[in-house]
Short mmCIF file of C-alpha atoms and ligand atoms in Angstrom, two decimals:
data_model
loop_
_atom_site.label_atom_id
_atom_site.label_comp_id
_atom_site.label_asym_id
_atom_site.label_seq_id
_atom_site.Cartn_x
_atom_site.Cartn_y
_atom_site.Cartn_z
CA MET A 1 94.13 116.99 4.82
CA GLN A 2 97.42 116.81 3.04
CA LEU A 3 99.05 120.01 1.71
CA GLU A 4 98.72 118.66 -1.77
CA GLN A 5 94.93 118.39 -1.33
CA PHE A 6 94.70 121.95 0.15
CA ASN A 7 96.67 123.28 -2.76
CA GLN A 8 94.20 121.85 -5.29
CA LEU A 9 90.90 122.62 -3.49
CA PRO A 10 88.42 124.81 -5.37
CA ASP A 11 88.59 128.40 -3.97
CA GLU A 12 85.30 128.23 -2.12
CA GLU A 13 86.26 124.98 -0.35
CA ALA A 14 89.70 126.36 0.54
CA ALA A 15 87.92 129.37 2.00
CA ASP A 16 85.77 127.09 4.14
CA VAL A 17 88.94 125.60 5.57
CA LEU A 18 90.57 128.96 6.18
CA ARG A 19 87.78 131.07 7.70
CA PRO A 20 87.53 129.13 10.98
CA CYS A 21 91.28 129.77 11.43
CA LEU A 22 90.88 133.52 11.01
CA ASP A 23 87.69 135.22 9.77
CA ILE A 24 89.33 137.98 7.78
CA GLU A 25 88.46 137.83 4.08
CA ARG A 26 91.62 139.65 2.88
CA TRP A 27 93.78 137.04 4.73
CA VAL A 28 91.70 134.19 3.45
CA SER A 29 91.92 135.37 -0.23
CA ALA A 30 95.60 136.27 -0.04
CA ILE A 31 96.31 132.56 1.05
CA ILE A 32 94.00 131.11 -1.64
CA ASP A 33 95.73 133.14 -4.38
CA ALA A 34 99.17 132.38 -3.16
CA ARG A 35 98.62 128.54 -3.70
CA PRO A 36 100.33 126.25 -4.45
CA PHE A 37 102.60 126.14 -1.30
CA ALA A 38 105.72 123.90 -1.65
CA SER A 39 105.59 122.92 2.01
CA ARG A 40 103.53 123.38 5.14
CA GLN A 41 106.18 125.59 6.48
CA GLU A 42 105.88 127.89 3.48
CA LEU A 43 102.07 128.01 3.94
CA THR A 44 102.36 128.83 7.75
CA ALA A 45 105.05 131.54 7.09
CA PHE A 46 102.81 133.14 4.40
CA ALA A 47 99.75 132.95 6.74
CA ALA A 48 101.74 134.68 9.55
CA GLU A 49 102.31 137.70 7.35
CA ALA A 50 99.39 137.78 4.97
CA ALA A 51 97.14 140.92 4.78
CA SER A 52 99.33 142.79 7.23
CA PRO A 53 98.37 144.88 9.10
CA PHE A 54 94.73 144.09 9.71
CA THR A 55 92.35 147.13 9.82
CA ASP A 56 90.34 147.91 12.92
CA ALA A 57 87.19 146.55 11.28
CA GLU A 58 89.09 143.23 10.44
CA LEU A 59 90.27 142.92 14.04
CA GLU A 60 86.84 143.50 15.33
CA ARG A 61 85.43 140.82 13.15
CA ALA A 62 88.02 138.28 13.87
CA LEU A 63 87.77 138.90 17.69
CA SER A 64 83.98 138.46 17.63
CA HIS A 65 84.71 134.70 17.18
CA HIS A 66 86.84 134.46 20.29
CA PRO A 67 85.17 133.94 23.54
CA ARG A 68 86.79 135.43 26.58
CA ILE A 69 89.56 133.56 28.33
CA GLY A 70 87.77 131.30 30.92
CA GLU A 71 84.55 131.21 29.01
CA ARG A 72 83.80 128.01 27.09
CA ALA A 73 82.67 128.61 23.53
CA SER A 74 79.17 127.30 23.02
CA GLY A 75 77.79 125.63 19.82
CA GLN A 76 78.86 123.11 17.22
CA SER A 77 80.75 125.38 14.81
CA THR A 78 84.39 124.47 13.92
CA GLU A 79 85.56 127.71 15.62
CA ALA A 80 83.74 126.85 18.78
CA SER A 81 85.27 123.49 19.14
CA LEU A 82 88.78 124.85 18.18
CA SER A 83 88.35 127.46 20.96
CA ARG A 84 87.26 124.88 23.46
CA SER A 85 90.31 122.69 22.83
CA GLU A 86 92.66 125.80 22.92
CA GLN A 87 91.29 126.72 26.36
CA ALA A 88 91.24 123.12 27.60
CA GLY A 89 94.52 123.56 29.50
CA LEU A 90 92.91 126.26 31.77
CA ASP A 91 92.20 124.42 34.96
CA SER A 92 92.55 127.11 37.56
CA SER A 93 91.78 127.54 41.13
CA GLN A 94 88.65 129.70 41.92
CA GLU A 95 91.02 132.47 42.82
CA ILE A 96 92.75 132.50 39.45
CA ALA A 97 89.38 132.07 37.66
CA ASP A 98 88.06 135.18 39.57
CA ALA A 99 91.16 137.11 38.77
CA LEU A 100 90.73 136.36 35.01
CA VAL A 101 87.18 137.50 35.13
CA GLU A 102 88.20 140.71 36.86
CA GLY A 103 91.18 141.18 34.42
CA ASN A 104 88.98 140.67 31.37
CA ARG A 105 86.63 143.33 32.67
CA VAL A 106 89.40 145.89 33.32
CA TYR A 107 90.97 145.14 29.94
CA GLU A 108 87.68 145.55 28.00
CA ALA A 109 87.01 148.80 29.79
CA LYS A 110 90.47 150.21 28.90
CA PHE A 111 90.90 148.86 25.30
CA ASP A 112 87.29 148.35 24.24
CA ARG A 113 87.82 144.78 22.98
CA VAL A 114 88.11 141.33 24.28
CA PHE A 115 91.53 140.37 25.73
CA LEU A 116 93.04 137.83 23.21
CA ILE A 117 95.91 135.46 23.76
CA ARG A 118 97.00 132.20 22.14
CA ALA A 119 95.78 129.94 24.87
CA ALA A 120 96.99 126.57 23.65
CA GLY A 121 100.01 125.52 25.65
CA ARG A 122 99.56 128.14 28.26
CA SER A 123 98.49 127.69 31.88
CA SER A 124 95.98 129.88 33.67
CA GLU A 125 98.70 131.42 35.71
CA GLU A 126 100.67 132.35 32.55
CA ILE A 127 97.63 133.87 31.03
CA LEU A 128 96.79 135.90 33.97
CA ALA A 129 100.31 137.23 34.26
CA ALA A 130 100.23 138.20 30.63
CA LEU A 131 96.81 139.94 31.02
CA ASN A 132 98.13 141.87 33.99
CA ALA A 133 101.28 142.94 32.02
CA ARG A 134 99.31 143.91 28.99
CA LEU A 135 96.98 146.12 30.98
CA GLY A 136 99.92 148.60 31.30
CA HIS A 137 100.23 148.95 27.51
CA THR A 138 99.29 151.79 25.28
CA PRO A 139 96.47 151.21 22.70
CA GLU A 140 99.06 151.09 19.94
CA GLU A 141 101.14 148.44 21.74
CA GLU A 142 98.10 146.36 22.47
CA ARG A 143 96.89 146.58 18.80
CA ALA A 144 100.12 145.17 17.48
CA ILE A 145 100.00 142.43 20.14
CA VAL A 146 96.40 141.49 19.25
CA ASP A 147 97.25 141.34 15.48
CA HIS A 148 100.15 138.98 16.32
CA GLN A 149 98.12 136.79 18.64
CA LEU A 150 95.39 136.38 16.02
CA ARG A 151 98.03 135.25 13.56
CA GLU A 152 99.53 132.78 16.08
CA ILE A 153 96.11 131.26 16.80
CA ALA A 154 95.34 131.11 13.02
CA THR A 155 98.71 129.39 12.28
CA LEU A 156 98.14 126.78 14.96
CA ARG A 157 94.74 126.10 13.66
CA LEU A 158 95.96 125.92 10.11
CA GLU A 159 98.66 123.37 11.20
CA GLY A 160 95.85 121.35 12.78
CA VAL A 161 93.92 121.22 9.43
CA VAL A 162 96.61 120.91 6.86
CA SER A 163 99.32 118.28 7.39
CA ALA A 164 102.63 118.17 5.66
C1 LIG B 201 90.98 132.47 22.82
C2 LIG B 201 90.43 131.32 22.30
O1 LIG B 201 89.24 131.16 22.10
N1 LIG B 201 91.46 130.51 21.76
C3 LIG B 201 92.57 131.18 22.10
O2 LIG B 201 93.73 130.70 21.73
N2 LIG B 201 92.39 132.32 22.77
N3 LIG B 201 90.31 133.43 23.34
C4 LIG B 201 90.90 134.59 23.84
N4 LIG B 201 90.02 135.50 24.35
O3 LIG B 201 92.09 134.72 23.90
#
């Protein structure tokens, strides 16, 4: 839809557009309340900073919608189909696919949450390298990265929904 249309949607309909981008109610309402936006660039810049920082509960809720890297989202929801297209570039050898499975396992054991990365535009090799590098982080470093990655994914999704 056009930005003009998004600016004028009733709040509940705007929320339905925003939630599949990022299921954090504080982020959704901040954007709804900040309308109208003068440009799509203003909208995405606002979305990139809104409701910062996310709480642990908010991160957990948002992450629950993201399947592991290498796992195809099942179902017909908007989120599932967005996730499938984001991960569509992952066409790895069995060796890399296995390494991603193992990396996800180690990451979850260390940080107690799913490994999250903006997958769109990244190859399996790049994602595996990022996963291995991030395994060396402290919990605080990882938390900041996850917050940022959720926002990147949300912004890209938003750009897919609202055109200039
Ligand atoms: C995902 C996903 O579903 N889309 C994306 O960009 N990243 N999942 C993940 N675990 O990073």
